[in-house]
PDB file of C-alpha atoms and ligand atoms in Angstrom:
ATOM      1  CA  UNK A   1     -58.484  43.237   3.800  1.00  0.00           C
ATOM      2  CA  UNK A   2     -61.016  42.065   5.972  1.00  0.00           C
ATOM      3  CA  UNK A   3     -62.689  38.584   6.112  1.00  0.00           C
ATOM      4  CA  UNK A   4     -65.680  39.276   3.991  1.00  0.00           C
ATOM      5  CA  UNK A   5     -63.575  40.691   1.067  1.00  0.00           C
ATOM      6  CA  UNK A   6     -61.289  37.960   1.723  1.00  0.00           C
ATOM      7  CA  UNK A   7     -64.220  35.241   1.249  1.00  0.00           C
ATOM      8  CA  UNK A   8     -65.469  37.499  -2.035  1.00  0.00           C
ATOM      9  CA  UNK A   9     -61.826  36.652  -3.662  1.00  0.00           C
ATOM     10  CA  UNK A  10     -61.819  32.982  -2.837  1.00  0.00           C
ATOM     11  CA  UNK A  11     -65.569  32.053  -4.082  1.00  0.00           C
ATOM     12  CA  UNK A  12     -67.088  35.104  -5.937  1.00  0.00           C
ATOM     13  CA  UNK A  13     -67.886  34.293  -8.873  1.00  0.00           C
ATOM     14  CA  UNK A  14     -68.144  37.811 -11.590  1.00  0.00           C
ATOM     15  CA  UNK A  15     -71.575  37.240 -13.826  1.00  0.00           C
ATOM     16  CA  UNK A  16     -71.925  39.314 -16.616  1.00  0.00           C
ATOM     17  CA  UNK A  17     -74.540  41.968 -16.221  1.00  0.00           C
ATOM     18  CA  UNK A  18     -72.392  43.403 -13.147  1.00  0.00           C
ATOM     19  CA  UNK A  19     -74.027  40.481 -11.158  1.00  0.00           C
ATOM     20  CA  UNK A  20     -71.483  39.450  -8.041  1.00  0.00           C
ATOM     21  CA  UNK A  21     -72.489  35.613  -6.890  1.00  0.00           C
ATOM     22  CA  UNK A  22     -72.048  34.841  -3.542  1.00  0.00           C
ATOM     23  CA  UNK A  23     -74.297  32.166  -2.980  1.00  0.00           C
ATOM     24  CA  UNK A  24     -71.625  29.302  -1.987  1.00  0.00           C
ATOM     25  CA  UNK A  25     -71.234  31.728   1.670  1.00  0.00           C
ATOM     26  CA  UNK A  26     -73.737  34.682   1.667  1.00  0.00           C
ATOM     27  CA  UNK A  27     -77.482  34.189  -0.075  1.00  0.00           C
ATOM     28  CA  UNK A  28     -77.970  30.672  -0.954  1.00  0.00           C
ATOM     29  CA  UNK A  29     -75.385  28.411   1.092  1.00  0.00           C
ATOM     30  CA  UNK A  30     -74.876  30.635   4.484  1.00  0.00           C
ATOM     31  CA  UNK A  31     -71.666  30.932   6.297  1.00  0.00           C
ATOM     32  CA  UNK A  32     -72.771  31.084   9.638  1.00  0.00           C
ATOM     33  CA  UNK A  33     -69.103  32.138  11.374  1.00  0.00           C
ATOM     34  CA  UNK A  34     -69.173  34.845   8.969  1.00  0.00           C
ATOM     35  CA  UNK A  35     -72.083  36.187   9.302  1.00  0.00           C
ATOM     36  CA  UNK A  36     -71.098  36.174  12.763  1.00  0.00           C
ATOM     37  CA  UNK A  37     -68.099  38.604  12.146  1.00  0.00           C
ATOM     38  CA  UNK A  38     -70.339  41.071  10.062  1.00  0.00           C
ATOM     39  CA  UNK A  39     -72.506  41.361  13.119  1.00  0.00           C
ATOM     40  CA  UNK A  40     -70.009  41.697  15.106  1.00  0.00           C
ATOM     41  CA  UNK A  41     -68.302  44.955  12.794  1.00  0.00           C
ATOM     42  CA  UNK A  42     -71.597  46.356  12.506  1.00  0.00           C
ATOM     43  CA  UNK A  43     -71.912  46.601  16.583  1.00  0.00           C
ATOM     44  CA  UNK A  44     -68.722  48.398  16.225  1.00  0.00           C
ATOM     45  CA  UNK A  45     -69.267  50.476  13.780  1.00  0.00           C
ATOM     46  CA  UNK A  46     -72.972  51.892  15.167  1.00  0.00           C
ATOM     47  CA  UNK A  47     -71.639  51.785  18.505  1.00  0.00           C
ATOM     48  CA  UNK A  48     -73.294  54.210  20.467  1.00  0.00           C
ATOM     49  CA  UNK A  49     -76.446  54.940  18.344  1.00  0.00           C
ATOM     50  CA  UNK A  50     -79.798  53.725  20.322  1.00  0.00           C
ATOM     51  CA  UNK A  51     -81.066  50.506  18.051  1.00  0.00           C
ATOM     52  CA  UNK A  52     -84.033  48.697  19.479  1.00  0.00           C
ATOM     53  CA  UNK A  53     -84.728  46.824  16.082  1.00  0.00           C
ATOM     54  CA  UNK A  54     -83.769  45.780  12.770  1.00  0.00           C
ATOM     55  CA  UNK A  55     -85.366  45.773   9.410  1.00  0.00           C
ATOM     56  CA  UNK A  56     -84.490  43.661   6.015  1.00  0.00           C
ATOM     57  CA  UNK A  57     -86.131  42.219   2.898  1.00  0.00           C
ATOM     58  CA  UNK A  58     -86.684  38.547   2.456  1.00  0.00           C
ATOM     59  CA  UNK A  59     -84.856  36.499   0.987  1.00  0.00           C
ATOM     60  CA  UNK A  60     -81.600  37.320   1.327  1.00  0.00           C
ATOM     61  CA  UNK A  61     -81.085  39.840   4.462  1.00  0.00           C
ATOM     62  CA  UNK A  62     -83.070  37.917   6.909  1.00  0.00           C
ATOM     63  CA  UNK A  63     -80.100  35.033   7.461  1.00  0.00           C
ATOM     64  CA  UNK A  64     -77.776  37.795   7.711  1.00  0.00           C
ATOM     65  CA  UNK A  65     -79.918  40.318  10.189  1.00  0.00           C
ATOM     66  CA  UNK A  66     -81.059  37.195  12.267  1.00  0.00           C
ATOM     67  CA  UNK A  67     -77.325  37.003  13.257  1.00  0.00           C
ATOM     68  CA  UNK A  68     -76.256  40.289  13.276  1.00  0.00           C
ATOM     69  CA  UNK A  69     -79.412  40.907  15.739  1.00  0.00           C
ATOM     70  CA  UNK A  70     -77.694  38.442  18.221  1.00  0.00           C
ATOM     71  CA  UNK A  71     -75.026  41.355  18.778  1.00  0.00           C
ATOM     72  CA  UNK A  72     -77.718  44.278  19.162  1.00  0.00           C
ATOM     73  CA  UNK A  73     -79.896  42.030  21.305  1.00  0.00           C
ATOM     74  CA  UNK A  74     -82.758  43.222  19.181  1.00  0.00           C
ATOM     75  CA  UNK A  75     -85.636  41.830  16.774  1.00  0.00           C
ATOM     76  CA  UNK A  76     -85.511  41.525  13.577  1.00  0.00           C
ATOM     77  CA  UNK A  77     -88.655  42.817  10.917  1.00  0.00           C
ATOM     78  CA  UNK A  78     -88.599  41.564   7.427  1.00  0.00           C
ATOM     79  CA  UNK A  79     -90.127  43.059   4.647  1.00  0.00           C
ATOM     80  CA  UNK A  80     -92.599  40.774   2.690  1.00  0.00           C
ATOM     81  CA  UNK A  81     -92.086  40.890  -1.283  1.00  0.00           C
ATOM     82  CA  UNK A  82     -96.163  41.045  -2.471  1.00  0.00           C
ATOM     83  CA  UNK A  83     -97.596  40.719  -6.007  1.00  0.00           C
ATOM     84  CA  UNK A  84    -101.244  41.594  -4.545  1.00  0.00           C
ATOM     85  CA  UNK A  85    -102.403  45.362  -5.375  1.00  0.00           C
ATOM     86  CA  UNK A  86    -105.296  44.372  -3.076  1.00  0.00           C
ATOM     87  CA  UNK A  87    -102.709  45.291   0.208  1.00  0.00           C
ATOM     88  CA  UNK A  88    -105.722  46.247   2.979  1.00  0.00           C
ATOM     89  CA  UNK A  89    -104.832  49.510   5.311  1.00  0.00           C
ATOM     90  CA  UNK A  90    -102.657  47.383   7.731  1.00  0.00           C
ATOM     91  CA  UNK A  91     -99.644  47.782   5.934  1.00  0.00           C
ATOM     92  CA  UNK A  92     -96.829  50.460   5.167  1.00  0.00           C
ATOM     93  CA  UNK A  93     -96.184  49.005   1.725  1.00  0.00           C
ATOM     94  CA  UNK A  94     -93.255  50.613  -0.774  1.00  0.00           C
ATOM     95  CA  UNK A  95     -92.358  49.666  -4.450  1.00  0.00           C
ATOM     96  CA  UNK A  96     -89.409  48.369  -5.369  1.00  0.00           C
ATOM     97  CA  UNK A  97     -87.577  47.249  -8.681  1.00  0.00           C
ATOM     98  CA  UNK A  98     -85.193  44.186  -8.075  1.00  0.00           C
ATOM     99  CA  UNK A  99     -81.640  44.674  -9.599  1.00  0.00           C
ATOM    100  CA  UNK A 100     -81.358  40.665 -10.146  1.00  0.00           C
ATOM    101  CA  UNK A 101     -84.790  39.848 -11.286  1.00  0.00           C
ATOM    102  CA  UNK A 102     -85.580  42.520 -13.281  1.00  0.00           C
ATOM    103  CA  UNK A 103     -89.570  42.594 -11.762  1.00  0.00           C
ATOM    104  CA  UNK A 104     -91.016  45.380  -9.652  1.00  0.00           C
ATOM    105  CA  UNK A 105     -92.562  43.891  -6.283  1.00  0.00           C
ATOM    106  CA  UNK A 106     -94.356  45.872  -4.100  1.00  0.00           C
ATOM    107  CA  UNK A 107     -93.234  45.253  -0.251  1.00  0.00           C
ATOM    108  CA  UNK A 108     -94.796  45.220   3.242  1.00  0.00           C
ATOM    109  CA  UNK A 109     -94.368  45.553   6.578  1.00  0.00           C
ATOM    110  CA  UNK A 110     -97.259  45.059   9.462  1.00  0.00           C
ATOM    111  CA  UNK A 111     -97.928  48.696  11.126  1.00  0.00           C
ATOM    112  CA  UNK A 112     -98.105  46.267  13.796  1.00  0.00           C
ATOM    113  CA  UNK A 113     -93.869  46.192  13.791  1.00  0.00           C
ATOM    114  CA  UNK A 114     -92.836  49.092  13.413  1.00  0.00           C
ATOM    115  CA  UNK A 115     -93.847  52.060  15.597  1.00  0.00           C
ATOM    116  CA  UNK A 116     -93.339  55.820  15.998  1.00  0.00           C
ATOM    117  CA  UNK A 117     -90.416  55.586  18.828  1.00  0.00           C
ATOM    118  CA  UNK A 118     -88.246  52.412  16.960  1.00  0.00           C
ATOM    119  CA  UNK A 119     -84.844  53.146  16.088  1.00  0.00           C
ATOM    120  CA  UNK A 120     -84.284  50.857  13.047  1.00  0.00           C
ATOM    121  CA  UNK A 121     -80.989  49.401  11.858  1.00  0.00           C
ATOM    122  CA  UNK A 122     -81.861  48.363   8.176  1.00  0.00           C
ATOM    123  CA  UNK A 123     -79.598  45.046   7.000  1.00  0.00           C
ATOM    124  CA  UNK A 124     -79.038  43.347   3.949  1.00  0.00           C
ATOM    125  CA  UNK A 125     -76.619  41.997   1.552  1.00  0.00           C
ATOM    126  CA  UNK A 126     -76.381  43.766  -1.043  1.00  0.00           C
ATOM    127  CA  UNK A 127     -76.417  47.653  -2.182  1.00  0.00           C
ATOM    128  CA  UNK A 128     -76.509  48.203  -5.828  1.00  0.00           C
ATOM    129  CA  UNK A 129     -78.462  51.220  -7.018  1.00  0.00           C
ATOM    130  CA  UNK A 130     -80.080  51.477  -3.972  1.00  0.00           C
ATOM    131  CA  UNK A 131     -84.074  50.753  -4.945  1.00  0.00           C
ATOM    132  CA  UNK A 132     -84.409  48.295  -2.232  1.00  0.00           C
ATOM    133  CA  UNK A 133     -82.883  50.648   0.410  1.00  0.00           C
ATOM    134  CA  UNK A 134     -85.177  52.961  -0.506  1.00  0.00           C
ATOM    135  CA  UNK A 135     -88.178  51.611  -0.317  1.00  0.00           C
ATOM    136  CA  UNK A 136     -87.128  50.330   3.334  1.00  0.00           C
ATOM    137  CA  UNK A 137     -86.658  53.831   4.086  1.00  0.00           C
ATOM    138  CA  UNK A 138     -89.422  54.907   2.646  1.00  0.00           C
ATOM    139  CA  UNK A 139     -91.547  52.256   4.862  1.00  0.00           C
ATOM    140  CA  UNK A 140     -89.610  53.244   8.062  1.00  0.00           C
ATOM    141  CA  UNK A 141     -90.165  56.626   7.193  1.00  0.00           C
ATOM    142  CA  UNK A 142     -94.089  56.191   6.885  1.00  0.00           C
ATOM    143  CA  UNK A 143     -94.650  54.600  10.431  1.00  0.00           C
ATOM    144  CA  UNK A 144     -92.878  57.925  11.652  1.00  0.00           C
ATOM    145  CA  UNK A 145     -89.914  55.644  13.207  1.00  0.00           C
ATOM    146  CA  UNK A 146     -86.754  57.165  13.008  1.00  0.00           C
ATOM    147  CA  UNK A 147     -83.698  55.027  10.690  1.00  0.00           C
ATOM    148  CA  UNK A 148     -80.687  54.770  12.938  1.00  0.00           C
ATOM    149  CA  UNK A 149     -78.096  53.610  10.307  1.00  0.00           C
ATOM    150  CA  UNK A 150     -77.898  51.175   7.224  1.00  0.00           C
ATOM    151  CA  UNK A 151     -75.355  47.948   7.837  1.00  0.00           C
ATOM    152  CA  UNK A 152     -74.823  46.641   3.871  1.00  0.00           C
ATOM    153  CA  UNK A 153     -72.659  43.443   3.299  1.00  0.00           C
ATOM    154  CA  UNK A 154     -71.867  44.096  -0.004  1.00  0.00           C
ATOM    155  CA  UNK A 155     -71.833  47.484  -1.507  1.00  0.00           C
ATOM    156  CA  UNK A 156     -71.244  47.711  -5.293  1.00  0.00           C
ATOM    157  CA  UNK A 157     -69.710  50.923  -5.656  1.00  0.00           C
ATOM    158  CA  UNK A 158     -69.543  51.618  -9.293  1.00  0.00           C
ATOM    159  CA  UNK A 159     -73.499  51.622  -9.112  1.00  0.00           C
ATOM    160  CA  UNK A 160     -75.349  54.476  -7.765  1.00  0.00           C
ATOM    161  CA  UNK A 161     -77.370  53.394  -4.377  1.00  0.00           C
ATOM    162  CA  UNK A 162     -73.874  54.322  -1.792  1.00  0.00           C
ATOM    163  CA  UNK A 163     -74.208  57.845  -3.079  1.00  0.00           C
ATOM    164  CA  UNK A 164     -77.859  58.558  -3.309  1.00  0.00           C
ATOM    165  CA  UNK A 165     -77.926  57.518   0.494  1.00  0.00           C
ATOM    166  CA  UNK A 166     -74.839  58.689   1.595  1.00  0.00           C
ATOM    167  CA  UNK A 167     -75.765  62.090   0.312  1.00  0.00           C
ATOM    168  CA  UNK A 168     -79.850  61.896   2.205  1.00  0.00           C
ATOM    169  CA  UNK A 169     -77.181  61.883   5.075  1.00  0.00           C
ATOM    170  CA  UNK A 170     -77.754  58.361   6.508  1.00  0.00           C
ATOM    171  CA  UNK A 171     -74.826  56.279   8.211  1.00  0.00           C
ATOM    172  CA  UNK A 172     -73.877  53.716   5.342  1.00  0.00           C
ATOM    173  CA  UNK A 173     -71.631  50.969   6.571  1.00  0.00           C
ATOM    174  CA  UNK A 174     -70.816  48.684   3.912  1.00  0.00           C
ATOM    175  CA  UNK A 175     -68.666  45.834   5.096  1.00  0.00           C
ATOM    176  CA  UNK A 176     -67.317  45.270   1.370  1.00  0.00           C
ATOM    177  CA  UNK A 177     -67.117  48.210  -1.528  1.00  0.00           C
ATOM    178  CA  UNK A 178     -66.595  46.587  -4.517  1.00  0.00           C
ATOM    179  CA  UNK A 179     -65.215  49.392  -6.926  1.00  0.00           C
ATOM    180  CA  UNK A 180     -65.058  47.068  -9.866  1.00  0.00           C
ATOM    181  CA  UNK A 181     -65.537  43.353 -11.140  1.00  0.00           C
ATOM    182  CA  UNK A 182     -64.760  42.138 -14.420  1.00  0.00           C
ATOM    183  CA  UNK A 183     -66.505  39.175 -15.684  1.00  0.00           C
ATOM    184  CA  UNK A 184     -64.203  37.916 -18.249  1.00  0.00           C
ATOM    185  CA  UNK A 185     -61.308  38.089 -16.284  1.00  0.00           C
ATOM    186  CA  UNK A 186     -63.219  37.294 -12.941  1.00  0.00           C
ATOM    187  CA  UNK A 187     -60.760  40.155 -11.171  1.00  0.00           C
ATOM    188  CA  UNK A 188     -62.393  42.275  -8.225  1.00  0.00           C
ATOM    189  CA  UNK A 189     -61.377  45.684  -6.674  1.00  0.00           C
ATOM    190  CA  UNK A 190     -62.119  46.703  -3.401  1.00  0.00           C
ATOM    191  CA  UNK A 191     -62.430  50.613  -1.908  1.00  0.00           C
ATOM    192  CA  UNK A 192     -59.618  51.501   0.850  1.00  0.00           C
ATOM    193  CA  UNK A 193     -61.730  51.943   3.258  1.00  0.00           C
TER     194      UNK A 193
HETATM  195  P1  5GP B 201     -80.638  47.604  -5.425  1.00  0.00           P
HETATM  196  O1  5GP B 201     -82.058  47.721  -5.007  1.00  0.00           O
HETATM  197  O2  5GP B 201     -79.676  48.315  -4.531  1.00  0.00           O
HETATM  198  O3  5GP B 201     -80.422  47.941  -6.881  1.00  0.00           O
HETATM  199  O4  5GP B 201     -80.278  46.067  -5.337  1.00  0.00           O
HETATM  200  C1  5GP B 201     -80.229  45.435  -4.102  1.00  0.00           C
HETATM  201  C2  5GP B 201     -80.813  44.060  -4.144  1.00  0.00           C
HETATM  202  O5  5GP B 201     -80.539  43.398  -5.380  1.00  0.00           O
HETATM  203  C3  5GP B 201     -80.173  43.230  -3.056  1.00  0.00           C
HETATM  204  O6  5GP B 201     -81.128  43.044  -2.037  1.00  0.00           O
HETATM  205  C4  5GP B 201     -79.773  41.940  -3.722  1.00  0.00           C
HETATM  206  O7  5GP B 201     -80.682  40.937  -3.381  1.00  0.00           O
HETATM  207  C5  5GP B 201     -79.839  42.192  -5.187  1.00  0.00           C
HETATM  208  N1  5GP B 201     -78.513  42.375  -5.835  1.00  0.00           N
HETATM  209  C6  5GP B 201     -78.038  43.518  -6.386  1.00  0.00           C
HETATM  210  N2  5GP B 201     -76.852  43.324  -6.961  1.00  0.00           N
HETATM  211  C7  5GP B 201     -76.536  42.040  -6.764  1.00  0.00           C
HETATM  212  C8  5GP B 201     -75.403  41.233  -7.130  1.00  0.00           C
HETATM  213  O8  5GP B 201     -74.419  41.662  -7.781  1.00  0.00           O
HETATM  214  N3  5GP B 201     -75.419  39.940  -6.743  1.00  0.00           N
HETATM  215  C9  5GP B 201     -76.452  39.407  -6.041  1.00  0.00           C
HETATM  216  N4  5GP B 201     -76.354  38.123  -5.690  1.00  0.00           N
HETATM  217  N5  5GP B 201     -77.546  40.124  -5.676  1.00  0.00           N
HETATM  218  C10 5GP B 201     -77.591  41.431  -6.035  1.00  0.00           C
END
């Protein structure tokens, strides 16, 4: 078991509505030394693919890229969550339904960061059925940059979004696959990995 599936046991807390909270360590309270770790597993694990930069979507993923970047030597992009329809030409902008909120938000990203040649790591903490991922994807995809590989903390994989992108043939690397959670008992299962 490694340290992040380690910390999900000791202060995950199993909401009903397949909702995992990890906010005492991952997305509202940060563990810093952790966060630390993940980076340092996700160097490993993309170890000799050319990354030059790497994309997330706020809130969450931009504590966990920031430090994850300090192992690639690389900046970090983060997607804006919008409201406005009035988005002018500047923008690659995707939609995307949130899992926790319920709400669709549109999100951007500045033609003015990502470019034709970047080899994008995409970050963030959580993979559920994978709408979020996609419309990262889909953004990279539009500025004609090329997505090097996908670094998830948390994968939840009794939901869909592992295999969708697994099978468009990207390199998935999710630190944690939770294969079940059951809120009235509070019991997790991870994937052998
Ligand atoms: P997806 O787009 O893959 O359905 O959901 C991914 C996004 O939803 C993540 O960026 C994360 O913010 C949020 N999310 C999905 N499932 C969970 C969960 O179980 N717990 C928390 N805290 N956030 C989640």
């Amino acid at each position: 078991m490694n340290c992040l599936e380690e910390r999900i046991l000791k202060d995950g807390v199993v909401k009903e509505g397949n909702v995992l909270k990890v906010d005492s360590f991952l997305n509202h309270q940060m563990d810093i030394d952790l966060f630390n770790e993940m980076g340092k597993e996700w160097k490993k694990r993309f170890e000799g693919k050319t990354i030059n930069k790497i994309l997330t979507i706020e809130a969450s993923g931009i504590g966990i890229a920031c430090v994850a970047a300090q192992h690639f030597g690389v900046p970090v992009v983060f997607a804006k969550k919008s409201k406005s329809i009035n988005i002018d030409g500047d923008m690659y902008v995707a939609e995307v339904e949130s899992f926790t909120h319920k709400c669709k938000n549109q999100v951007i990203v500045s033609k003015k960061f990502l470019k034709e040649d970047d080899q994008v790591l995409i970050i963030d903490d959580f993979l559920a059925n994978g709408c979020a991922l996609q419309g990262l994807i889909q953004i990279i995809q539009s500025s004609g940059a090329t997505v090097a590989g996908i670094g998830i903390a948390i994968e939840k994989g009794f939901q869909n979004g592992g295999r969708i992108i697994r099978n468009l043939g990207f390199q998935l690397e999710s630190l944690a696959i939770v294969d079940s959670m059951d809120w009235k008992t509070g019991a997790i299962t991870f994937r052998n990995m």
